[in-house]
Coordinates of C-alpha atoms in Angstrom, one line a residue:
M1 CA -4.1 -1.3 -10.9
T2 CA -1.1 -2.7 -11.0
E3 CA 2.9 -1.9 -12.4
S4 CA 5.5 -4.3 -13.1
I5 CA 8.9 -4.1 -12.1
N6 CA 11.9 -6.3 -13.7
V7 CA 14.1 -7.7 -10.6
N8 CA 16.7 -9.7 -12.0
G9 CA 14.5 -11.0 -14.9
T10 CA 11.5 -11.6 -12.5
I11 CA 8.5 -9.8 -12.9
I12 CA 7.1 -8.1 -9.9
K13 CA 4.0 -6.5 -9.6
T14 CA 3.5 -3.8 -7.3
L15 CA 0.3 -2.0 -6.1
T16 CA -0.4 1.7 -7.1
E17 CA -1.5 5.2 -5.5
K18 CA -4.8 4.6 -7.3
S19 CA -5.4 1.0 -6.1
I20 CA -4.5 1.7 -2.6
L21 CA -7.0 4.5 -2.7
E22 CA -9.7 2.1 -4.2
L23 CA -8.7 -0.7 -1.4
H24 CA -9.7 2.0 1.4
N25 CA -12.5 3.3 -0.1
L26 CA -14.1 -0.4 -0.3
L27 CA -13.3 -1.1 3.3
S28 CA -14.8 2.2 4.4
T29 CA -18.0 1.9 2.5
N30 CA -18.4 -2.2 3.2
I31 CA -18.4 -2.9 6.8
V32 CA -19.8 -6.1 6.3
L33 CA -16.4 -7.5 4.9
F34 CA -15.2 -8.0 8.6
K35 CA -17.5 -9.1 11.0
G36 CA -17.2 -7.1 14.4
M37 CA -14.9 -4.5 12.2
E38 CA -15.9 -0.6 13.3
P39 CA -16.6 1.9 10.9
I40 CA -13.9 3.5 9.1
T41 CA -14.7 7.2 10.2
P42 CA -13.7 9.7 9.1
K43 CA -12.4 7.9 6.2
G44 CA -10.1 9.5 3.1
V45 CA -6.6 10.5 3.0
K46 CA -5.4 12.6 5.3
N47 CA -1.6 13.2 3.6
Y48 CA -1.3 12.4 0.2
N49 CA 2.6 12.5 0.5
L50 CA 2.8 9.7 3.3
L51 CA 0.7 8.0 0.8
S52 CA 2.9 8.4 -1.9
S53 CA 6.1 7.4 0.0
A54 CA 4.5 4.3 1.4
V55 CA 3.7 2.9 -2.2
H56 CA 6.9 4.1 -3.5
R57 CA 9.0 2.2 -0.8
Q58 CA 8.4 -0.4 -3.7
Y59 CA 10.7 0.9 -5.8
T60 CA 13.7 1.5 -3.4
G61 CA 17.2 0.6 -5.0
F62 CA 18.6 1.8 -8.2
D63 CA 18.9 0.5 -11.8
N64 CA 17.4 -3.1 -12.1
Y65 CA 18.4 -3.7 -8.5
Y66 CA 15.9 -3.2 -5.7
K67 CA 16.0 -3.4 -1.8
Y68 CA 12.9 -5.2 -2.0
D69 CA 13.9 -7.9 -4.3
T70 CA 11.3 -10.7 -3.7
I71 CA 7.2 -10.3 -4.0
F72 CA 7.2 -11.0 -0.1
L73 CA 9.5 -8.1 0.6
N74 CA 8.1 -6.1 -1.6
A75 CA 4.4 -6.6 0.0
A76 CA 6.3 -6.4 3.3
S77 CA 7.5 -2.9 2.7
L78 CA 4.0 -1.6 1.4
A79 CA 2.1 -2.8 4.2
F80 CA 4.8 -1.7 6.4
G81 CA 4.7 2.3 4.7
L82 CA 1.0 2.3 4.9
A83 CA 0.4 1.1 8.2
K84 CA 3.5 3.2 9.9
N85 CA 3.0 6.6 8.0
H86 CA -0.6 7.0 8.9
S87 CA -1.2 8.6 5.6
F88 CA -5.3 8.2 6.1
H89 CA -7.6 9.8 8.9
N90 CA -8.4 6.2 10.2
G91 CA -7.9 2.5 8.8
N92 CA -4.8 2.7 8.2
K93 CA -3.5 -0.8 9.7
R94 CA -6.9 -2.3 8.0
T95 CA -5.6 -0.6 4.4
A96 CA -2.2 -2.4 5.0
Y97 CA -3.8 -5.8 6.1

Protein backbone atom coordinates (compact mmCIF):
# COMPACT_ATOMS: atom_id res chain seq x y z
CA MET A 1 0.00 0.00 0.00
CA THR A 2 1.35 3.40 -0.93
CA GLU A 3 0.38 7.01 -0.50
CA SER A 4 1.26 9.86 -2.81
CA ILE A 5 2.64 13.27 -2.01
CA ASN A 6 2.89 16.21 -4.39
CA VAL A 7 6.36 17.74 -4.34
CA ASN A 8 6.54 20.83 -6.53
CA GLY A 9 4.28 19.22 -9.13
CA THR A 10 6.01 15.83 -8.98
CA ILE A 11 4.11 12.92 -7.46
CA ILE A 12 6.19 10.74 -5.12
CA LYS A 13 4.71 7.48 -3.87
CA THR A 14 5.56 6.71 -0.26
CA LEU A 15 5.28 3.48 1.71
CA THR A 16 2.85 3.23 4.60
CA GLU A 17 3.28 1.53 7.96
CA LYS A 18 1.03 -1.27 6.74
CA SER A 19 3.22 -1.94 3.70
CA ILE A 20 6.38 -1.95 5.86
CA LEU A 21 4.73 -4.45 8.23
CA GLU A 22 3.76 -6.67 5.27
CA LEU A 23 7.32 -6.51 3.96
CA HIS A 24 8.77 -7.43 7.36
CA ASN A 25 6.32 -10.33 7.64
CA LEU A 26 7.27 -11.54 4.15
CA LEU A 27 10.97 -11.49 5.05
CA SER A 28 10.28 -13.18 8.40
CA THR A 29 8.29 -16.08 7.01
CA ASN A 30 10.07 -16.73 3.69
CA ILE A 31 13.72 -17.29 4.53
CA VAL A 32 14.36 -18.80 1.10
CA LEU A 33 14.21 -15.34 -0.47
CA PHE A 34 17.87 -14.71 0.33
CA LYS A 35 20.41 -17.53 0.19
CA GLY A 36 22.33 -17.89 3.41
CA MET A 37 19.95 -15.65 5.36
CA GLU A 38 19.31 -16.61 8.94
CA PRO A 39 15.66 -16.63 10.05
CA ILE A 40 14.31 -13.47 11.61
CA THR A 41 13.53 -14.49 15.17
CA PRO A 42 11.83 -13.15 17.08
CA LYS A 43 9.82 -11.41 14.43
CA GLY A 44 7.37 -8.57 14.86
CA VAL A 45 7.28 -4.99 16.00
CA LYS A 46 9.13 -4.05 19.18
CA ASN A 47 7.92 -0.43 19.24
CA TYR A 48 5.15 0.95 17.01
CA ASN A 49 6.11 4.56 17.79
CA LEU A 50 9.60 4.01 16.36
CA LEU A 51 8.08 2.41 13.26
CA SER A 52 5.73 5.35 12.84
CA SER A 53 8.63 7.77 13.27
CA ALA A 54 10.66 6.01 10.57
CA VAL A 55 7.75 5.99 8.12
CA HIS A 56 6.82 9.62 8.73
CA ARG A 57 10.36 10.86 8.02
CA GLN A 58 9.20 10.82 4.39
CA TYR A 59 6.83 13.70 5.12
CA THR A 60 9.33 16.06 6.79
CA GLY A 61 8.63 19.61 5.67
CA PHE A 62 5.67 21.95 5.45
CA ASP A 63 2.96 22.76 2.92
CA ASN A 64 4.20 21.34 -0.43
CA TYR A 65 7.87 21.78 0.49
CA TYR A 66 9.52 18.59 1.63
CA LYS A 67 13.03 18.09 2.98
CA TYR A 68 13.39 14.87 0.98
CA ASP A 69 12.03 16.18 -2.30
CA THR A 70 13.16 13.47 -4.73
CA ILE A 71 12.18 9.83 -4.85
CA PHE A 72 15.79 8.88 -4.04
CA LEU A 73 16.09 11.13 -0.99
CA ASN A 74 12.65 10.04 0.16
CA ALA A 75 13.54 6.34 -0.10
CA ALA A 76 16.89 6.93 1.62
CA SER A 77 15.21 8.71 4.54
CA LEU A 78 12.80 5.80 4.99
CA ALA A 79 15.59 3.21 4.82
CA PHE A 80 17.71 5.19 7.29
CA GLY A 81 14.80 5.50 9.73
CA LEU A 82 13.97 1.80 9.53
CA ALA A 83 17.58 0.72 10.01
CA LYS A 84 18.43 3.14 12.82
CA ASN A 85 15.19 3.22 14.83
CA HIS A 86 15.21 -0.55 15.53
CA SER A 87 11.44 -0.73 15.66
CA PHE A 88 11.42 -4.51 15.01
CA HIS A 89 12.78 -7.19 17.33
CA ASN A 90 15.07 -8.44 14.57
CA GLY A 91 15.52 -7.85 10.84
CA ASN A 92 15.58 -4.05 10.90
CA LYS A 93 18.34 -3.65 8.32
CA ARG A 94 16.89 -6.36 6.08
CA THR A 95 13.52 -4.66 6.12
CA ALA A 96 15.17 -1.31 5.37
CA TYR A 97 17.16 -2.84 2.51
